[in-house]
Amino acid sequence: MANFASSKNLSQRMTIELGRAIVCGEYPRDKSLPTEAALCEKFGVSRTAVREAIKMLTAKGLITSKPKQGIRIQPEENWNILDPEMLSWSLEAKPSLIVLKEFTQMRMAVEPEACALAARHASPERLAAIESSLVRMEQAVQNNDLAAELEADIDFHVAILYASENRFYIRMRDFTRTALNVSIQHTTPAIDNSESIVDEHARIYNAIKSGNAERAKNSMFLLIDEALSIIEDKLSKI
């Protein structure tokens, strides 16, 4: 039995554990989940904590809870996959490459246009944030610091979302961070040339800085298309 009695936020801890278990397929999709009493026993928490966790997971579109019907798992198309926590759980499930493929396809619809908008509207402060991330990428590659390279790479893409000055794209920041943290670790080793990756990012930055929206858009499209090809190749070998 998992015991969360010492936690200051039992419902949040239970939300994470139960949500992850559902997404990763530990519970049959065509049957009700255990009762509140059974969940209290399994997780070592109160009914209040269980009910709060159920509310949180219901808000994510993962489950429903109705009298006489119990707690049931929702169809996957109802899941709020844009929720970073939900995405993180999905990436833990097998095969995560399918989720990464779908995420990368969505990136192709968002990030190239975000680059074009950044080229048109980015303030000096937003441009400086993109440049700072690029410089950190270069330094990390020189120092063979993979963790720092990954962090800077993610910051680069998030900085472009901010530079677009589009509130909807900016709201994609947490979702993008979560997915790129996994995606880049799949695609970068396959390229096996960190310097070329930096060069590709530099082309994007230079196009944005020069105000060339079309070049910025195309450069980002090519970068993401390469990542998608790598993921599709890996999927074909499963």
XYZ file of N, CA and C in Angstrom:
714
model
N 0.837 -1.197 0.000
C 0.000 0.000 0.000
C 0.866 1.238 0.000
N 0.597 2.186 -0.922
C 1.326 3.445 -0.949
C 0.819 4.313 0.181
N 1.718 4.824 1.036
C 1.312 5.615 2.175
C 1.781 7.050 2.011
N 0.838 7.956 1.830
C 1.162 9.357 1.639
C 0.809 10.179 2.878
N 0.693 9.524 4.044
C 0.190 10.191 5.234
C 1.041 11.372 5.653
N 2.323 11.363 5.337
C 3.204 12.436 5.771
C 3.197 13.624 4.816
N 2.528 13.509 3.686
C 2.508 14.576 2.699
C 1.603 15.717 3.145
N 2.030 16.965 2.801
C 1.221 18.125 3.131
C 0.098 18.309 2.115
N 0.196 17.657 0.992
C -0.839 17.783 -0.036
C -1.194 16.401 -0.552
N -1.968 15.705 0.242
C -2.292 14.316 -0.083
C -3.072 14.192 -1.379
N -4.005 15.095 -1.608
C -4.834 14.989 -2.811
C -3.995 15.181 -4.065
N -3.015 16.098 -4.028
C -2.154 16.299 -5.193
C -1.290 15.084 -5.452
N -0.740 14.526 -4.388
C 0.069 13.313 -4.541
C -0.759 12.178 -5.121
N -1.981 12.038 -4.634
C -2.835 10.969 -5.133
C -3.249 11.229 -6.567
N -3.498 12.482 -6.907
C -3.834 12.831 -8.286
C -2.745 12.356 -9.236
N -1.497 12.605 -8.876
C -0.362 12.213 -9.711
C -0.279 10.705 -9.840
N -0.371 10.004 -8.710
C -0.228 8.543 -8.736
C -1.376 7.872 -9.485
N -2.597 8.308 -9.207
C -3.748 7.690 -9.854
C -3.809 8.079 -11.327
N -3.538 9.344 -11.626
C -3.544 9.791 -13.022
C -2.524 9.043 -13.848
N -1.328 8.906 -13.330
C -0.275 8.183 -14.044
C -0.677 6.723 -14.266
N -1.257 6.111 -13.244
C -1.669 4.704 -13.356
C -2.740 4.516 -14.431
N -3.682 5.445 -14.502
C -4.746 5.354 -15.501
C -4.184 5.508 -16.908
N -3.394 6.563 -17.117
C -2.849 6.844 -18.447
C -1.922 5.727 -18.914
N -1.177 5.157 -17.988
C -0.233 4.096 -18.353
C -0.907 2.724 -18.472
N -2.238 2.689 -18.317
C -2.973 1.458 -18.592
C -3.035 0.456 -17.465
N -2.812 0.910 -16.240
C -2.844 -0.029 -15.121
C -4.263 -0.404 -14.710
N -5.237 0.349 -15.203
C -6.639 0.041 -14.927
C -7.353 -0.234 -16.250
N -8.189 -1.268 -16.312
C -8.934 -1.565 -17.544
C -9.818 -0.392 -17.947
N -9.798 -0.051 -19.226
C -10.547 1.103 -19.698
C -12.058 0.859 -19.719
N -12.470 -0.398 -19.743
C -13.898 -0.702 -19.881
C -14.564 -1.035 -18.548
N -13.859 -0.795 -17.443
C -14.426 -1.097 -16.135
C -14.300 0.121 -15.224
N -15.116 0.126 -14.169
C -15.042 1.210 -13.199
C -13.759 1.089 -12.382
N -13.287 2.239 -11.913
C -12.154 2.239 -10.995
C -12.623 1.746 -9.630
N -11.689 1.440 -8.724
C -12.094 1.042 -7.365
C -12.944 2.124 -6.697
N -13.705 1.754 -5.711
C -14.552 2.694 -4.978
C -13.697 3.677 -4.182
N -14.340 4.728 -3.704
C -13.619 5.695 -2.874
C -12.985 5.016 -1.674
N -13.730 4.111 -1.046
C -13.212 3.412 0.136
C -11.976 2.592 -0.221
N -12.028 1.919 -1.373
C -10.884 1.105 -1.797
C -9.674 1.977 -2.122
N -9.919 3.135 -2.739
C -8.817 4.050 -3.050
C -8.215 4.625 -1.779
N -9.065 4.901 -0.766
C -8.556 5.361 0.532
C -7.596 4.328 1.119
N -7.994 3.080 1.031
C -7.182 1.994 1.576
C -5.885 1.823 0.796
N -5.978 1.859 -0.534
C -4.795 1.642 -1.370
C -3.745 2.726 -1.187
N -4.206 3.990 -1.148
C -3.273 5.097 -1.091
C -3.031 5.621 0.322
N -3.776 5.106 1.289
C -3.567 5.521 2.669
C -3.931 6.965 2.915
N -5.044 7.410 2.305
C -5.467 8.803 2.460
C -6.930 8.844 2.878
N -7.396 10.044 3.218
C -8.778 10.224 3.647
C -9.721 10.314 2.451
N -11.016 10.232 2.724
C -12.005 10.395 1.659
C -11.930 11.798 1.060
N -11.606 12.776 1.884
C -11.487 14.149 1.382
C -10.395 14.243 0.326
N -9.254 13.608 0.605
C -8.145 13.624 -0.356
C -8.524 12.895 -1.636
N -9.223 11.776 -1.496
C -9.662 11.010 -2.670
C -10.617 11.850 -3.525
N -11.557 12.509 -2.882
C -12.542 13.293 -3.620
C -11.892 14.484 -4.322
N -10.913 15.103 -3.683
C -10.206 16.211 -4.326
C -9.427 15.718 -5.549
N -8.807 14.543 -5.403
C -8.055 13.970 -6.528
C -8.998 13.644 -7.682
N -10.171 13.115 -7.361
C -11.156 12.797 -8.394
C -11.591 14.067 -9.124
N -11.774 15.165 -8.387
C -12.138 16.440 -9.010
C -11.044 16.908 -9.972
N -9.793 16.792 -9.538
C -8.675 17.237 -10.370
C -8.578 16.408 -11.651
N -8.745 15.100 -11.532
C -8.654 14.231 -12.706
C -9.866 14.384 -13.613
N -11.011 14.700 -13.025
C -12.207 14.979 -13.827
C -11.994 16.244 -14.645
N -11.365 17.252 -14.041
C -11.094 18.510 -14.740
C -10.131 18.314 -15.909
N -9.304 17.288 -15.833
C -8.367 16.976 -16.921
C -9.018 16.116 -18.002
N -10.297 15.788 -17.808
C -11.001 14.974 -18.790
C -10.657 13.504 -18.723
N -10.018 13.080 -17.632
C -9.524 11.706 -17.545
C -10.579 10.734 -17.033
N -11.405 11.191 -16.096
C -12.405 10.314 -15.499
C -13.724 11.056 -15.314
N -14.776 10.297 -15.019
C -16.046 10.856 -14.564
C -16.442 10.114 -13.297
N -17.177 10.794 -12.453
C -17.651 10.163 -11.212
C -19.113 10.537 -11.011
N -19.980 9.518 -11.085
C -21.410 9.765 -10.948
C -22.018 8.755 -9.974
N -23.073 9.173 -9.247
C -23.746 8.234 -8.340
C -24.251 7.009 -9.088
N -24.093 5.870 -8.499
C -24.540 4.574 -9.014
C -23.735 4.086 -10.223
N -22.868 4.952 -10.780
C -22.030 4.530 -11.913
C -20.564 4.366 -11.510
N -20.214 4.966 -10.386
C -18.839 4.851 -9.916
C -17.896 5.776 -10.674
N -16.614 5.500 -10.554
C -15.580 6.298 -11.207
C -15.157 5.578 -12.478
N -15.348 6.217 -13.610
C -15.053 5.577 -14.888
C -14.036 6.393 -15.682
N -13.212 5.676 -16.447
C -12.212 6.323 -17.295
C -12.884 6.842 -18.558
N -12.601 8.079 -18.905
C -13.152 8.690 -20.107
C -12.439 8.179 -21.357
N -13.097 8.219 -22.523
C -12.404 7.893 -23.779
C -11.219 8.840 -23.973
N -10.166 8.365 -24.598
C -8.943 9.149 -24.733
C -9.163 10.476 -25.451
N -10.118 10.523 -26.366
C -10.332 11.775 -27.094
C -10.854 12.885 -26.175
N -11.304 12.519 -24.967
C -11.769 13.525 -24.009
C -10.658 14.004 -23.075
N -9.519 13.326 -23.113
C -8.421 13.703 -22.221
C -7.828 15.043 -22.640
N -7.509 15.868 -21.675
C -6.888 17.159 -21.959
C -5.377 16.964 -22.116
N -4.985 16.509 -23.302
C -3.579 16.179 -23.550
C -2.702 17.425 -23.539
N -3.313 18.622 -23.671
C -2.528 19.856 -23.615
C -2.119 20.211 -22.189
N -2.700 19.548 -21.226
C -2.285 19.718 -19.839
C -0.895 19.108 -19.677
N 0.108 19.877 -19.244
C 1.481 19.352 -19.155
C 1.600 18.085 -18.301
N 0.821 18.017 -17.222
C 0.862 16.842 -16.367
C 0.331 15.620 -17.112
N -0.764 15.798 -17.830
C -1.318 14.708 -18.626
C -0.328 14.264 -19.690
N 0.312 15.219 -20.340
C 1.297 14.887 -21.366
C 2.449 14.104 -20.772
N 2.905 14.522 -19.605
C 4.005 13.823 -18.939
C 3.643 12.374 -18.657
N 2.410 12.137 -18.192
C 1.975 10.768 -17.945
C 1.886 9.976 -19.247
N 1.407 10.625 -20.295
C 1.287 9.948 -21.591
C 2.647 9.540 -22.130
N 3.645 10.373 -21.890
C 4.996 10.067 -22.369
C 5.635 8.923 -21.578
N 5.114 8.652 -20.387
C 5.599 7.517 -19.610
C 4.973 6.218 -20.086
N 3.828 6.330 -20.766
C 3.145 5.142 -21.264
C 3.877 4.602 -22.484
N 3.557 3.388 -22.870
C 4.168 2.755 -24.042
C 3.148 2.652 -25.157
N 3.524 2.928 -26.420
C 4.823 3.477 -26.812
C 4.799 5.004 -26.821
N 5.710 5.622 -26.121
C 5.732 7.072 -26.035
C 6.079 7.724 -27.369
N 6.710 6.988 -28.276
C 7.071 7.562 -29.569
C 5.844 8.004 -30.358
N 4.725 7.324 -30.171
C 3.494 7.727 -30.861
C 3.046 9.093 -30.370
N 3.127 9.298 -29.044
C 2.772 10.599 -28.483
C 3.731 11.662 -28.998
N 5.014 11.333 -29.061
C 6.008 12.283 -29.560
C 5.763 12.633 -31.027
N 5.344 11.656 -31.802
C 5.037 11.923 -33.212
C 3.890 12.916 -33.325
N 2.846 12.697 -32.541
C 1.701 13.601 -32.584
C 2.095 14.992 -32.104
N 2.916 15.054 -31.067
C 3.389 16.336 -30.567
C 4.208 17.068 -31.628
N 5.070 16.341 -32.310
C 5.921 16.957 -33.325
C 5.089 17.450 -34.497
N 4.057 16.710 -34.853
C 3.148 17.169 -35.905
C 2.467 18.471 -35.502
N 2.114 18.591 -34.230
C 1.499 19.825 -33.761
C 2.519 20.967 -33.776
N 3.758 20.654 -33.428
C 4.803 21.684 -33.470
C 4.918 22.276 -34.874
N 4.778 21.432 -35.890
C 4.894 21.910 -37.270
C 3.781 22.901 -37.606
N 2.664 22.793 -36.906
C 1.555 23.712 -37.153
C 1.680 24.995 -36.344
N 2.507 24.985 -35.302
C 2.591 26.126 -34.387
C 3.904 26.888 -34.495
N 5.023 26.196 -34.335
C 6.299 26.895 -34.175
C 6.777 27.652 -35.420
N 6.606 27.133 -36.636
C 7.007 27.944 -37.790
C 6.270 29.283 -37.847
N 4.975 29.248 -37.558
C 4.210 30.503 -37.567
C 4.629 31.403 -36.411
N 4.968 30.791 -35.267
C 5.462 31.582 -34.139
C 6.751 32.296 -34.518
N 7.604 31.621 -35.295
C 8.846 32.247 -35.773
C 8.543 33.431 -36.686
N 7.571 33.253 -37.570
C 7.198 34.340 -38.477
C 6.681 35.535 -37.689
N 5.863 35.284 -36.698
C 5.346 36.367 -35.866
C 6.469 37.035 -35.079
N 7.414 36.218 -34.590
C 8.548 36.772 -33.847
C 9.380 37.690 -34.736
N 9.552 37.288 -35.987
C 10.319 38.118 -36.924
C 9.642 39.469 -37.144
N 8.335 39.494 -37.029
C 7.588 40.738 -37.261
C 7.428 41.584 -35.996
N 7.329 40.912 -34.838
C 6.883 41.639 -33.637
C 7.819 41.568 -32.432
N 8.869 40.765 -32.479
C 9.695 40.563 -31.287
C 10.331 41.868 -30.802
N 10.233 42.099 -29.510
C 10.875 43.264 -28.902
C 12.360 42.962 -28.692
N 13.171 43.972 -28.429
C 14.591 43.729 -28.146
C 14.794 42.756 -26.985
N 13.918 42.840 -25.975
C 14.050 41.940 -24.823
C 13.764 40.491 -25.222
N 12.766 40.295 -26.069
C 12.438 38.940 -26.523
C 13.565 38.375 -27.396
N 14.121 39.206 -28.258
C 15.240 38.770 -29.100
C 16.443 38.405 -28.240
N 16.678 39.170 -27.200
C 17.809 38.900 -26.315
C 17.645 37.551 -25.614
N 16.414 37.196 -25.273
C 16.160 35.912 -24.619
C 16.456 34.749 -25.566
N 16.067 34.905 -26.846
C 16.362 33.862 -27.834
C 17.868 33.733 -28.016
N 18.539 34.880 -28.152
C 19.991 34.874 -28.355
C 20.718 34.265 -27.159
N 20.271 34.594 -25.962
C 20.888 34.043 -24.753
C 20.808 32.523 -24.733
N 19.655 31.992 -25.122
C 19.492 30.532 -25.171
C 20.430 29.915 -26.202
N 20.573 30.582 -27.348
C 21.462 30.086 -28.400
C 22.911 30.085 -27.933
N 23.330 31.145 -27.266
C 24.698 31.223 -26.748
C 24.959 30.110 -25.739
N 23.979 29.854 -24.878
C 24.131 28.774 -23.901
C 24.205 27.417 -24.583
N 23.462 27.255 -25.670
C 23.561 26.006 -26.440
C 24.972 25.811 -26.975
N 25.522 26.863 -27.557
C 26.878 26.801 -28.115
C 27.893 26.455 -27.035
N 27.793 27.092 -25.883
C 28.719 26.834 -24.787
C 28.583 25.404 -24.275
N 27.349 24.922 -24.178
C 27.112 23.566 -23.693
C 27.711 22.529 -24.643
N 27.576 22.780 -25.951
C 28.157 21.862 -26.943
C 29.670 21.849 -26.826
N 30.259 23.012 -26.676
C 31.712 23.108 -26.531
C 32.200 22.374 -25.284
N 31.401 22.421 -24.227
C 31.771 21.774 -22.963
C 31.272 20.338 -22.867
N 30.606 19.873 -23.923
C 30.033 18.526 -23.943
C 29.111 18.301 -22.746
N 28.344 19.323 -22.429
C 27.408 19.280 -21.301
C 26.009 19.031 -21.858
N 25.603 17.776 -21.911
C 24.339 17.409 -22.544
C 23.130 17.974 -21.806
N 23.206 17.993 -20.477
C 22.080 18.509 -19.697
C 21.879 19.999 -19.960
N 22.971 20.739 -19.987
C 22.881 22.180 -20.248
C 22.428 22.449 -21.681
N 22.871 21.595 -22.612
C 22.454 21.752 -24.007
C 20.956 21.548 -24.149
N 20.437 20.515 -23.475
C 19.000 20.238 -23.518
C 18.210 21.409 -22.937
N 18.643 21.910 -21.803
C 17.940 23.022 -21.155
C 17.924 24.264 -22.048
N 19.069 24.573 -22.643
C 19.157 25.756 -23.505
C 18.311 25.590 -24.765
N 18.301 24.375 -25.313
C 17.502 24.086 -26.512
C 16.019 24.327 -26.228
N 15.542 23.812 -25.104
C 14.135 24.009 -24.732
C 13.842 25.492 -24.516
N 14.748 26.175 -23.822
C 14.564 27.606 -23.578
C 14.495 28.389 -24.891
N 15.253 27.964 -25.890
C 15.252 28.615 -27.204
C 13.849 28.576 -27.819
N 13.244 27.399 -27.813
C 11.924 27.245 -28.426
C 10.846 27.987 -27.637
N 10.945 27.951 -26.312
C 9.977 28.668 -25.489
C 10.129 30.173 -25.674
N 11.373 30.643 -25.808
C 11.620 32.076 -26.008
C 10.983 32.562 -27.313
N 10.951 31.701 -28.314
C 10.307 32.073 -29.583
C 8.797 32.186 -29.405
N 8.210 31.302 -28.619
C 6.778 31.409 -28.345
C 6.462 32.764 -27.707
N 7.297 33.178 -26.768
C 7.100 34.484 -26.137
C 7.299 35.611 -27.154
N 8.312 35.464 -28.005
C 8.624 36.516 -28.978
C 7.531 36.685 -30.022
N 6.682 35.675 -30.188
C 5.580 35.790 -31.144
C 4.571 36.855 -30.711
N 4.560 37.143 -29.399
C 3.608 38.098 -28.812
C 2.158 37.665 -29.034
N 1.983 36.355 -29.245
C 0.638 35.784 -29.389
C 0.303 35.061 -28.088
N -0.732 35.494 -27.399
C -1.035 34.941 -26.080
C -1.333 33.442 -26.113
N -1.917 32.972 -27.204
C -2.238 31.552 -27.294
C -0.960 30.723 -27.442
N -0.030 31.188 -28.255
C 1.241 30.479 -28.399
C 2.028 30.506 -27.099
N 2.008 31.642 -26.417
C 2.739 31.755 -25.150
C 2.201 30.759 -24.126
N 0.893 30.537 -24.160
C 0.290 29.589 -23.217
C 0.709 28.147 -23.492
N 1.349 27.911 -24.632
C 1.839 26.570 -24.953
C 3.183 26.280 -24.286
N 3.713 27.223 -23.506
C 5.083 27.114 -23.000
C 5.300 25.878 -22.116
N 4.411 25.636 -21.156
C 4.612 24.505 -20.238
C 4.452 23.177 -20.960
N 3.459 23.111 -21.837
C 3.258 21.911 -22.654
C 4.496 21.640 -23.503
N 5.036 22.698 -24.115
C 6.213 22.560 -24.975
C 7.429 22.116 -24.178
N 7.631 22.694 -23.016
C 8.763 22.288 -22.170
C 8.688 20.803 -21.825
N 7.504 20.370 -21.431
C 7.323 18.974 -21.019
C 7.646 18.013 -22.149
N 7.092 18.275 -23.331
C 7.279 17.361 -24.454
C 8.683 17.433 -25.041
N 9.252 18.641 -25.158
C 10.589 18.762 -25.722
C 11.637 18.100 -24.843
N 11.399 18.077 -23.543
C 12.342 17.434 -22.639
C 12.543 15.965 -22.993
N 11.495 15.341 -23.510
C 11.587 13.943 -23.954
C 11.980 13.871 -25.425
N 11.345 14.698 -26.247
C 11.550 14.639 -27.695
C 13.005 14.866 -28.096
N 13.631 15.898 -27.550
C 15.009 16.230 -27.934
C 15.962 15.101 -27.573
N 15.680 14.421 -26.468
C 16.547 13.314 -26.071
C 16.439 12.132 -27.029
N 15.336 12.068 -27.776
C 15.183 11.026 -28.799
C 15.863 11.422 -30.107
N 15.751 12.711 -30.466
C 16.180 13.124 -31.802
C 17.628 13.576 -31.882
N 18.142 14.243 -30.856
C 19.514 14.755 -30.909
C 20.564 13.659 -31.083
N 20.499 12.554 -30.329
C 21.504 11.495 -30.527
C 21.490 10.919 -31.940
N 20.317 10.915 -32.582
C 20.219 10.353 -33.935
C 20.941 11.236 -34.944
N 20.964 12.534 -34.695
C 21.675 13.452 -35.600
C 23.178 13.334 -35.405
N 23.587 13.145 -34.137
C 24.988 12.878 -33.806
C 25.917 13.990 -34.287
N 25.446 15.200 -34.282
C 26.286 16.341 -34.658
C 25.703 17.582 -33.993
N 26.122 17.805 -32.753
C 25.556 18.898 -31.978
C 25.850 20.254 -32.607
N 26.992 20.366 -33.262
C 27.343 21.653 -33.874
C 26.372 22.010 -35.008
N 25.960 21.006 -35.771
C 25.001 21.281 -36.847
C 23.651 21.680 -36.277
N 23.287 21.108 -35.119
C 22.033 21.469 -34.467
C 22.073 22.934 -34.036
N 23.215 23.348 -33.493
C 23.373 24.751 -33.100
C 23.266 25.653 -34.325
N 23.880 25.238 -35.419
C 23.828 26.030 -36.652
C 22.384 26.198 -37.143
N 21.601 25.124 -37.052
C 20.201 25.191 -37.484
C 19.419 26.190 -36.623
N 19.681 26.171 -35.321
C 19.020 27.114 -34.423
C 19.498 28.540 -34.682
N 20.773 28.682 -35.019
C 21.321 30.015 -35.313
C 20.658 30.605 -36.557
N 20.381 29.766 -37.546
C 19.712 30.250 -38.760
C 18.318 30.786 -38.425
N 17.645 30.082 -37.533
C 16.318 30.533 -37.123
C 16.416 31.883 -36.412
N 17.351 31.968 -35.471
C 17.516 33.221 -34.725
C 17.874 34.383 -35.655
N 18.806 34.162 -36.552
C 19.244 35.236 -37.451
C 18.108 35.712 -38.355
N 17.269 34.770 -38.776
C 16.127 35.152 -39.618
C 15.129 35.985 -38.826
N 14.901 35.592 -37.577
C 13.991 36.370 -36.721
C 14.570 37.754 -36.467
N 15.858 37.795 -36.130
C 16.510 39.074 -35.822
C 16.477 40.032 -37.013
N 16.650 39.481 -38.214
C 16.669 40.322 -39.408
C 15.275 40.696 -39.885
N 14.256 40.133 -39.253
C 12.875 40.439 -39.629
C 12.390 39.697 -40.846
N 13.089 38.631 -41.230
C 12.694 37.853 -42.404
C 11.731 36.739 -41.969
N 10.467 37.054 -41.977
C 9.456 36.133 -41.465
C 9.404 34.820 -42.240
N 9.488 34.893 -43.565
C 9.389 33.681 -44.375
C 10.569 32.760 -44.141
N 11.770 33.339 -44.059
C 12.957 32.514 -43.812
C 12.907 31.899 -42.414
N 12.470 32.665 -41.446
C 12.365 32.148 -40.082
C 11.378 30.988 -40.031
N 10.248 31.156 -40.694
C 9.213 30.121 -40.734
C 9.736 28.853 -41.397
N 10.393 28.995 -42.538
C 10.898 27.831 -43.273
C 12.019 27.128 -42.513
N 12.875 27.895 -41.855
C 13.991 27.305 -41.106
C 13.482 26.455 -39.946
N 12.452 26.965 -39.257
C 11.893 26.188 -38.154
C 11.166 24.953 -38.690
N 10.476 25.107 -39.815
C 9.783 23.961 -40.405
C 10.769 22.837 -40.731
N 11.905 23.178 -41.311
C 12.905 22.176 -41.661
C 13.480 21.504 -40.420
N 13.683 22.279 -39.356
C 14.208 21.722 -38.107
C 13.245 20.693 -37.529
N 11.960 21.045 -37.499
C 10.970 20.140 -36.929
C 10.733 18.939 -37.849
N 10.766 19.168 -39.149
C 10.574 18.078 -40.105
C 11.670 17.020 -39.947
N 12.880 17.459 -39.672
C 13.981 16.510 -39.441
C 13.712 15.678 -38.192
N 13.229 16.338 -37.131
C 12.903 15.617 -35.900
C 11.784 14.611 -36.136
N 10.781 15.012 -36.906
C 9.662 14.115 -37.206
C 10.136 12.892 -37.993
N 11.031 13.093 -38.927
C 11.557 11.979 -39.730
C 12.285 10.974 -38.847
N 13.038 11.475 -37.872
C 13.771 10.597 -36.950
C 12.793 9.777 -36.122
N 11.747 10.427 -35.607
C 10.770 9.727 -34.783
C 10.023 8.685 -35.616
N 9.637 9.032 -36.837
C 8.934 8.087 -37.701
C 9.824 6.897 -38.050
N 11.099 7.144 -38.238
C 12.038 6.050 -38.529
C 12.132 5.101 -37.345
N 12.176 5.658 -36.138
C 12.236 4.810 -34.940
C 10.957 4.000 -34.781
N 9.821 4.614 -35.070
C 8.550 3.902 -34.971
C 8.465 2.744 -35.967
N 9.039 2.945 -37.145
C 8.990 1.899 -38.174
C 9.787 0.664 -37.790
N 10.678 0.813 -36.802
C 11.532 -0.305 -36.397
C 11.024 -1.011 -35.155
N 9.905 -0.528 -34.633
C 9.323 -1.182 -33.434
C 8.586 -2.450 -33.840
